[in-house]
Coordinates of N, CA and C and ligand atoms in Angstrom, one line a residue:
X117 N 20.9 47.9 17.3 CA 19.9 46.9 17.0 C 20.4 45.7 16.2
X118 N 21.4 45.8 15.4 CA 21.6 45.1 14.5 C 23.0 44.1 15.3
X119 N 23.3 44.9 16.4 CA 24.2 43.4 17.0 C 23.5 42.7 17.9
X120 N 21.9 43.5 18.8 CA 21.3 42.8 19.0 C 21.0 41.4 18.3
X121 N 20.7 41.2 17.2 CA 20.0 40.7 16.3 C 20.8 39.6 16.0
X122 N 22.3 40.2 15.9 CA 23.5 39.1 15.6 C 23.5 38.5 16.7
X123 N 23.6 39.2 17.8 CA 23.4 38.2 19.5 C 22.5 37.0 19.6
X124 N 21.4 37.3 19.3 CA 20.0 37.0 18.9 C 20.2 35.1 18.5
X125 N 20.9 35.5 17.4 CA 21.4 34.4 16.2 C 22.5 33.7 17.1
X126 N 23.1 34.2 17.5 CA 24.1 33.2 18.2 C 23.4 32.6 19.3
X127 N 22.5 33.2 20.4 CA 22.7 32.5 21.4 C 21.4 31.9 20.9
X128 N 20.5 31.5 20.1 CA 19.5 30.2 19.1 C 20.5 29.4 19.2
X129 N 22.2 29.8 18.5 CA 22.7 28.6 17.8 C 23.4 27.6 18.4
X130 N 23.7 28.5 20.0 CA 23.9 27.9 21.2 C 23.1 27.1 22.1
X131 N 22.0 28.2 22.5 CA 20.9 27.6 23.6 C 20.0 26.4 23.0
X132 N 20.1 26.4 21.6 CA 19.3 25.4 20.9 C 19.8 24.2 20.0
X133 N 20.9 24.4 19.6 CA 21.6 23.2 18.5 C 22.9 22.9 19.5
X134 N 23.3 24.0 19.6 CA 24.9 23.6 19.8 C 25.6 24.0 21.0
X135 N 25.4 23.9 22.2 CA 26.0 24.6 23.7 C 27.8 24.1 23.0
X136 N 27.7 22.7 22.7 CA 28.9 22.6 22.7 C 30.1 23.2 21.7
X137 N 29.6 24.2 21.2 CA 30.3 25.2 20.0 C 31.3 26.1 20.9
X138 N 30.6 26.3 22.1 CA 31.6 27.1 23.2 C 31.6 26.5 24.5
X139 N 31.9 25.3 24.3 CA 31.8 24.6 25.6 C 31.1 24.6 26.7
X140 N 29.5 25.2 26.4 CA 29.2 25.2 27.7 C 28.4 24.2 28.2
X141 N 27.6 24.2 29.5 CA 26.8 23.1 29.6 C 25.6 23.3 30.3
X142 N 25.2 22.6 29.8 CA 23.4 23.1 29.4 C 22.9 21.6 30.7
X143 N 21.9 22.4 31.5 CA 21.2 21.3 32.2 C 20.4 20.6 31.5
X144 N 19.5 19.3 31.9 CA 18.0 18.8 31.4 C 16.9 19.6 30.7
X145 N 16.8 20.7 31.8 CA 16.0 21.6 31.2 C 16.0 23.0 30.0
X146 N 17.3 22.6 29.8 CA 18.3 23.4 28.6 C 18.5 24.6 29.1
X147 N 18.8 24.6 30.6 CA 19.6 26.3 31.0 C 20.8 25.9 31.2
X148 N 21.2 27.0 30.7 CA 22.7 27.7 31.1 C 23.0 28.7 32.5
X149 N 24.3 28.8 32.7 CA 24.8 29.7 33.7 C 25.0 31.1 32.8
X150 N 24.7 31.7 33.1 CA 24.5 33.3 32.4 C 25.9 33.6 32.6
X151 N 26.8 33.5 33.3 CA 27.8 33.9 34.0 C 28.5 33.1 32.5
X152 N 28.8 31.8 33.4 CA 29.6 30.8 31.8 C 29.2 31.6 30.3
X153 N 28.2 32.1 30.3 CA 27.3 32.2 28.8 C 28.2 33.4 28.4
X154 N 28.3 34.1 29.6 CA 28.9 35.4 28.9 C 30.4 35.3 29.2
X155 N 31.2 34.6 30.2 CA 32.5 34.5 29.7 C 33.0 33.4 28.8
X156 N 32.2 32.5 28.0 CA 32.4 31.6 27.1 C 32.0 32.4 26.0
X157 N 31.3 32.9 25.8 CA 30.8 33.7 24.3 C 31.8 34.9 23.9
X158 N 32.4 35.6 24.5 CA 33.8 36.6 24.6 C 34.9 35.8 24.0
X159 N 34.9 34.6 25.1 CA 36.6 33.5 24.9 C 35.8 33.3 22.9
X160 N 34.9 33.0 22.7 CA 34.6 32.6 21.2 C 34.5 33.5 20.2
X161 N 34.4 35.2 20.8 CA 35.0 35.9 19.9 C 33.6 36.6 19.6
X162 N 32.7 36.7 20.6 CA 31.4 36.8 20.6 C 31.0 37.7 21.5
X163 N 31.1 39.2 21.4 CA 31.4 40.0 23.0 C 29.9 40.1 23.3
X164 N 29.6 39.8 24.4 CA 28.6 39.8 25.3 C 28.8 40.0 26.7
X165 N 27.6 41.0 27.2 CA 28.1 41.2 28.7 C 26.2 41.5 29.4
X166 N 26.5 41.4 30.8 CA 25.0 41.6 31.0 C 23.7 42.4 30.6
X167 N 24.5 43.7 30.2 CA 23.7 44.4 29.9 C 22.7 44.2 28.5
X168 N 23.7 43.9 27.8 CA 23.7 43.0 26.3 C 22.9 42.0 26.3
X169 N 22.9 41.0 27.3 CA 22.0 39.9 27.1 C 20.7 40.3 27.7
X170 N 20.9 41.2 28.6 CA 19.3 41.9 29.0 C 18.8 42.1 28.3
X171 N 19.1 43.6 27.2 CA 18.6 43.7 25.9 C 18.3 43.0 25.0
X172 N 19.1 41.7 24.8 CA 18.0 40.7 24.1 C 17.2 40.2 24.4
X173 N 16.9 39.9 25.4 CA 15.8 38.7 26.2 C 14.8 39.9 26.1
X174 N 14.9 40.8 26.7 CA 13.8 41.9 26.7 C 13.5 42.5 25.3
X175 N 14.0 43.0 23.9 CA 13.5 43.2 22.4 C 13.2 42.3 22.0
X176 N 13.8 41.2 21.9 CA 13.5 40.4 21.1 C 12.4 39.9 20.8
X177 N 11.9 40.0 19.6 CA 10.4 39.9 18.7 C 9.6 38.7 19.1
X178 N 10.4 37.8 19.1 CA 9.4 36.2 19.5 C 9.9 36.4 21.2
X179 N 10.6 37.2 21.3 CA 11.0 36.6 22.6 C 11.7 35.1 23.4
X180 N 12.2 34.6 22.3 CA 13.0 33.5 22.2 C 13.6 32.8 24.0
X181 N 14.0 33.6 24.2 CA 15.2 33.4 25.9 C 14.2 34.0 27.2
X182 N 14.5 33.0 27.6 CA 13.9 33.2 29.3 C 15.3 33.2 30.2
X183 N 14.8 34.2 31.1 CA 15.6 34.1 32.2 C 15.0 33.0 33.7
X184 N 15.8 32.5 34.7 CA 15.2 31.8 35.6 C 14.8 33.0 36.7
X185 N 14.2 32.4 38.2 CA 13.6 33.9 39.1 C 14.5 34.3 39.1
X186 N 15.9 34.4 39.6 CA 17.0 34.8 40.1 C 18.2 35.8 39.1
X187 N 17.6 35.1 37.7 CA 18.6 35.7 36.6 C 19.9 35.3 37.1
X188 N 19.7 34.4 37.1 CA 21.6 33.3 37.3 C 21.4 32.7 36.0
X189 N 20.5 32.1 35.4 CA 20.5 31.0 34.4 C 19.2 31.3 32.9
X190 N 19.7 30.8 32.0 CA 18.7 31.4 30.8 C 18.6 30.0 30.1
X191 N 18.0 29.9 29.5 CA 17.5 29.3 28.3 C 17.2 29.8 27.2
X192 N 16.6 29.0 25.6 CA 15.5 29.3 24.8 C 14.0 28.7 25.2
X193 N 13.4 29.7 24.8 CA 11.9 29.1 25.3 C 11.2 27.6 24.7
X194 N 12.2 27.6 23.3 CA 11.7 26.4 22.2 C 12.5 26.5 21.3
X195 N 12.3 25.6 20.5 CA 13.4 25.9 19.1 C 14.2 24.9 18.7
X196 N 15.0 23.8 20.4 CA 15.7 23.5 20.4 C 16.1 21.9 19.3
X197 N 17.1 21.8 18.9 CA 17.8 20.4 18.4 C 18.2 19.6 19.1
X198 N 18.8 20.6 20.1 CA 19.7 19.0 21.2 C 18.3 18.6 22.5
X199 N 18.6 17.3 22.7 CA 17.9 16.6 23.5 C 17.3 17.3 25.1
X200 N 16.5 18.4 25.4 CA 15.8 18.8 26.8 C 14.7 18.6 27.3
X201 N 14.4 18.8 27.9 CA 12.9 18.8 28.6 C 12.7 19.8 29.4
X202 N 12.0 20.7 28.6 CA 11.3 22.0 29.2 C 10.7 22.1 30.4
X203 N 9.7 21.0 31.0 CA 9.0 20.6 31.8 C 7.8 21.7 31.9
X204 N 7.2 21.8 30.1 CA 5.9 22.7 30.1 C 5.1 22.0 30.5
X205 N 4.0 21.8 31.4 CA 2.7 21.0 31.8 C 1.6 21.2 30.0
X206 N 1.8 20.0 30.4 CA 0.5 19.8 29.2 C -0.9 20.2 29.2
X207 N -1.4 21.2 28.1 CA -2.8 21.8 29.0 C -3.5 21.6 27.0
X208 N -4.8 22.2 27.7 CA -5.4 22.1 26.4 C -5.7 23.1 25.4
X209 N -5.1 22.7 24.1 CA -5.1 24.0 23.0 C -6.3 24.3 22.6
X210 N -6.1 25.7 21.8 CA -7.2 26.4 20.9 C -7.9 25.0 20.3
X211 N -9.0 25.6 19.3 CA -9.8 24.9 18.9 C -8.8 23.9 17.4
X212 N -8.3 25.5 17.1 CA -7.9 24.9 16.0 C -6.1 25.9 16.4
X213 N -4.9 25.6 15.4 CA -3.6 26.0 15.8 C -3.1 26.2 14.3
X214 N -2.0 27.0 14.1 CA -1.7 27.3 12.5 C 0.2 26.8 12.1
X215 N 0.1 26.0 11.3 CA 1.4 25.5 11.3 C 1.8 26.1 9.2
X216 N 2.6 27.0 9.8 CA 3.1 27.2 8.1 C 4.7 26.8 7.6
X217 N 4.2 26.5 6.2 CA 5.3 25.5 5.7 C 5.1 26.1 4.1
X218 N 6.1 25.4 3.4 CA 6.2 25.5 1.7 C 5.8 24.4 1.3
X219 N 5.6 24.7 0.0 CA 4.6 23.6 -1.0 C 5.9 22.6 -1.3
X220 N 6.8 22.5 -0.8 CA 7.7 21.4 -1.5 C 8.1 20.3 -0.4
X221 N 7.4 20.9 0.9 CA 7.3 19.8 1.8 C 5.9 19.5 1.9
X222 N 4.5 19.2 0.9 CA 3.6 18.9 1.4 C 3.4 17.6 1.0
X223 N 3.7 17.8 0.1 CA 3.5 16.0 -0.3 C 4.0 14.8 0.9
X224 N 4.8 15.3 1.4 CA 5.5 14.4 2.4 C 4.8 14.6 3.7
X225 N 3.9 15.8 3.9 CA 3.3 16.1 5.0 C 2.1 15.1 4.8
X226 N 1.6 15.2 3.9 CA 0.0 14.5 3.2 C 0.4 12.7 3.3
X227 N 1.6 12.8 3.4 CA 1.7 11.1 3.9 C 2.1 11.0 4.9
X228 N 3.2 11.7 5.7 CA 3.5 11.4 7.5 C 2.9 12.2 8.5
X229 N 2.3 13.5 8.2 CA 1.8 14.2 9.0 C 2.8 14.7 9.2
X230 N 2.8 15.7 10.0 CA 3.9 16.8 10.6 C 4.8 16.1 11.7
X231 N 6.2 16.4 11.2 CA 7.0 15.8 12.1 C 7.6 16.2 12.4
X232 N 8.3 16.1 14.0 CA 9.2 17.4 14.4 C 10.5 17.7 13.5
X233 N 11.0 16.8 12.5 CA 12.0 16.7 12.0 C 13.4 17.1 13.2
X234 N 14.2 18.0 12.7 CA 15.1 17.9 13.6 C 15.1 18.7 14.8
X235 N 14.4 18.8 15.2 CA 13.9 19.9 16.4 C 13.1 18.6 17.9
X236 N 12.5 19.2 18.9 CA 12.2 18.1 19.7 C 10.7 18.4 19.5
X237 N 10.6 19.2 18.8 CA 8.8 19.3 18.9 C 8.0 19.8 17.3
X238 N 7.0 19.3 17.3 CA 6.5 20.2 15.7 C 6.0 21.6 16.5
X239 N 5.9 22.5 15.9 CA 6.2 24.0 16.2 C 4.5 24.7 15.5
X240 N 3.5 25.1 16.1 CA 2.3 25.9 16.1 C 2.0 27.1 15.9
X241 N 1.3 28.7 15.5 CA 1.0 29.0 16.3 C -0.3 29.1 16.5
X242 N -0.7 30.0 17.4 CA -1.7 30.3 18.0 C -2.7 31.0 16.6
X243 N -2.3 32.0 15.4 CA -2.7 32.8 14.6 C -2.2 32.5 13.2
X244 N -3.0 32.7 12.0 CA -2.6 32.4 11.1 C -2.0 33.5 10.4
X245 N -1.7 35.0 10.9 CA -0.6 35.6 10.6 C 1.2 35.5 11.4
X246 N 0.8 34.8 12.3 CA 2.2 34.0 13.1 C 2.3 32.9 12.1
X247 N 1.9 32.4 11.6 CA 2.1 31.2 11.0 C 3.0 31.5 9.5
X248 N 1.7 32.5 9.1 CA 2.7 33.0 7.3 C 4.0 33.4 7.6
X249 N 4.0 34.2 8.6 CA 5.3 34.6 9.0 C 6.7 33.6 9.6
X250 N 6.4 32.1 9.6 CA 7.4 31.2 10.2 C 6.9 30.6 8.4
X251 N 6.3 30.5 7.7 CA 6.0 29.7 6.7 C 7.2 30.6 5.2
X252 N 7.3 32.2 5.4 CA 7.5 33.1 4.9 C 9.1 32.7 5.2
X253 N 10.1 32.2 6.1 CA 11.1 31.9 6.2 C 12.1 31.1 4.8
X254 N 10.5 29.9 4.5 CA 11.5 28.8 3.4 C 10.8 29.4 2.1
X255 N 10.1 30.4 2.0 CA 9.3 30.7 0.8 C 8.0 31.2 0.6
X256 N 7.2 31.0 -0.5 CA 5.6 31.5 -0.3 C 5.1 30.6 0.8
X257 N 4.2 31.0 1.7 CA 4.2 30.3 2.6 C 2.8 29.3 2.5
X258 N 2.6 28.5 3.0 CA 1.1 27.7 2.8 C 0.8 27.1 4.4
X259 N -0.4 27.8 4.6 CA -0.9 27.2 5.8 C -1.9 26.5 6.0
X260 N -1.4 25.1 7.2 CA -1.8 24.2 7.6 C -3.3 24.2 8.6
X261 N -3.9 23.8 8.5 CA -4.8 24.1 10.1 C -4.8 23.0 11.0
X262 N -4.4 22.8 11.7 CA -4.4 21.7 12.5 C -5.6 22.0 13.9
X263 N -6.1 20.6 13.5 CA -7.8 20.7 14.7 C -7.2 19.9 16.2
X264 N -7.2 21.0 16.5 CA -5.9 20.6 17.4 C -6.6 20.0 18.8
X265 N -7.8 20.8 19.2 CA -9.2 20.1 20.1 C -9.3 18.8 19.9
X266 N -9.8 18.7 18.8 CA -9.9 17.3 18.2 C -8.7 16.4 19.0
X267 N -7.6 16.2 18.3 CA -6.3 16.0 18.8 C -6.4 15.4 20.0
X268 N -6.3 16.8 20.9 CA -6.2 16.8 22.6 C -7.6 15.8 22.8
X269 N -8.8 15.7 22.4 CA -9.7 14.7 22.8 C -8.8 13.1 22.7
X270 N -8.4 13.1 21.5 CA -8.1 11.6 21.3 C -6.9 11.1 22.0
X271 N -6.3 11.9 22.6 CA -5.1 12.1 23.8 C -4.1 12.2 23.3
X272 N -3.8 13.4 22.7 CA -2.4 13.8 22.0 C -2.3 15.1 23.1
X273 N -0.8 15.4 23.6 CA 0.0 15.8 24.5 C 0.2 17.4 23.4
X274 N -0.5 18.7 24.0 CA 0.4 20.2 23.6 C 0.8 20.7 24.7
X275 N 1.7 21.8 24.5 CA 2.3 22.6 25.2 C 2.5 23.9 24.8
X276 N 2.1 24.5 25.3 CA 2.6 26.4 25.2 C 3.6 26.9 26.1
X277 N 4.9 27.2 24.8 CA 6.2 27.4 25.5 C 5.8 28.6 25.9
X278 N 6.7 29.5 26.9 CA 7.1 30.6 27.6 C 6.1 31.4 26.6
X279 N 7.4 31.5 25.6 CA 6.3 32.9 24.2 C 5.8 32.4 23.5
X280 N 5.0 31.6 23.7 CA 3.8 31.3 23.2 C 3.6 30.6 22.1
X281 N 4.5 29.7 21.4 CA 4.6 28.7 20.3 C 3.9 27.2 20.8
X282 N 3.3 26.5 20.4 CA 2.1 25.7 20.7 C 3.0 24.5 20.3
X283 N 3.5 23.2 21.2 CA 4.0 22.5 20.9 C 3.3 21.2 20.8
X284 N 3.8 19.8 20.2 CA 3.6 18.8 20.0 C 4.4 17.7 19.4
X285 N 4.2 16.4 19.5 CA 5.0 15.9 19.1 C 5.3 15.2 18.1
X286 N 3.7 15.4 17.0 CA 3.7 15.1 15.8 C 1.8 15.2 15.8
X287 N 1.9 15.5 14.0 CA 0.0 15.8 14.0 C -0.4 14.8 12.7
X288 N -0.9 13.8 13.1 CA -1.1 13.0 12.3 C -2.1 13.4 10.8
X289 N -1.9 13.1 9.7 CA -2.6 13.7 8.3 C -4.0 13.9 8.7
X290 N -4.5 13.0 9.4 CA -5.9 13.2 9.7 C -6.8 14.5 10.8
X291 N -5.6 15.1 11.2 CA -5.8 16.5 11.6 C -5.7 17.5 11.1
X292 N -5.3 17.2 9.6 CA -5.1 18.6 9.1 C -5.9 18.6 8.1
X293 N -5.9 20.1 8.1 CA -6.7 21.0 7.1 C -5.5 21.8 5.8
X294 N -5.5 20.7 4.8 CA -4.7 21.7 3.7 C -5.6 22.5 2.5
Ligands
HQG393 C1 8.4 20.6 7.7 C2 11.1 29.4 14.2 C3 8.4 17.0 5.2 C4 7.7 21.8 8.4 C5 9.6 29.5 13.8 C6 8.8 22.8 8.4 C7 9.0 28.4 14.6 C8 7.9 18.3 7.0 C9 10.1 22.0 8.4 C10 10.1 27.5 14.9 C11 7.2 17.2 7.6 C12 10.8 21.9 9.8 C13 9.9 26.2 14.1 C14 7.1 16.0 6.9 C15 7.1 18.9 9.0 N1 7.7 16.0 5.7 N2 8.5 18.2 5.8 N3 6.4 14.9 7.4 N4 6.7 17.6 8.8 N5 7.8 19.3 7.9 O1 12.4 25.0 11.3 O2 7.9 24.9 12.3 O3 12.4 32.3 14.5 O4 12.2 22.7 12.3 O5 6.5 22.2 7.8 O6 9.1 30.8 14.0 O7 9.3 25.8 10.4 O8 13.7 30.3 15.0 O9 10.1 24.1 12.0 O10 8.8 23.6 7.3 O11 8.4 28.9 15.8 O12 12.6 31.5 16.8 O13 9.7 20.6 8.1 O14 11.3 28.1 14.4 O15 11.3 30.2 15.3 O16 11.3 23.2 10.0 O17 9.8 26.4 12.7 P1 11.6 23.8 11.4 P2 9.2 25.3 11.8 P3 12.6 31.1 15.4

């Protein structure tokens, strides 16, 4: 489980910041050749093989990695830094969505609103114990409520990736609930 987990960590730091750490190359839609993924991750000193990457895509807790129909090609569901386009269809969110964060970014929230910072999207979820739990990463966590209905009325654009993280591309102060 625990090299799962190390696997886990690398192919985030791949499929989402950095393909070019092992040279590989990522389409538009941010897939990879599973094939490349697993003889480029070995050459890096990173042993991976199919069975291995099945087991992650399939344990893994958020479920991070999609495979395509064919299982030739993978991705991350979300997450990403480098420039993709998922091509999630834009549909309409819950009433309300839960974004958790620490108290030493709010002041900055309370004046720009939520911003994807370095990622391509600000990051949701669906529940406000999903939320403490991504908020619990930088600290005690403090959660946001974002009226996210509201929002979609005034014509702001969400998305719900694969596993289910609620995307957007920024939530103006005037939608949140601190
Ligand atoms: C904060 C993980 C100052 C924001 C999680 C957050 C998630 C601002 C941080 C996914 C700000 C960005 C994403 C503003 C936002 N001023 N700070 N105007 N607007 N922030 O990691 O949402 O486990 O990029 O509150 O579970 O924490 O990796 O986003 O604290 O789903 O799969 O800036 O990553 O998933 O941090 O997390 P991040 P996030 P994984």
């Amino acid at each position: 489980m625990k090299d799962l987990k190390h696997i886990s960590k690398f192919l985030s730091l791949v499929l989402r910041h950095n393909p070019d750490l092992i040279g590989i190359s990522m389409d538009p839609e941010g897939w990879v050749s599973v094939e490349e993924l697993i003889e480029k991750s070995n050459k890096h000193g990173n042993p991976l093989n199919a069975q291995l990457l099945e087991d992650v895509v399939v344990t893994n807790d958020k479920k991070r990695f999609a495979y395509n129909d064919d299982k030739t090609r993978i991705r991350a569901s979300q997450g990403h830094s480098v420039e993709v386009d998922l091509q999630y269809e834009a549909i309409e969110p819950l009433e309300f969505l839960f974004h958790g964060t620490v108290d030493k970014f709010i002041e900055s929230i309370r004046t720009s609103g939520l911003q994807k910072m370095s990622r391509t999207h600000v990051h949701m979820s669906k529940d406000r114990d999903t939320a403490i739990k991504v908020g619990s990463r930088r600290g005690k966590p403090l959660i946001l409520v974002i009226r996210a209905a509201e929002m979609h009325r005034d014509g702001y654009k969400f998305y719900l990736s694969e596993n289910e993280v609620w995307l957007t591309d920024q939530v103006p102060v005037k939608y949140i609930e601190f």
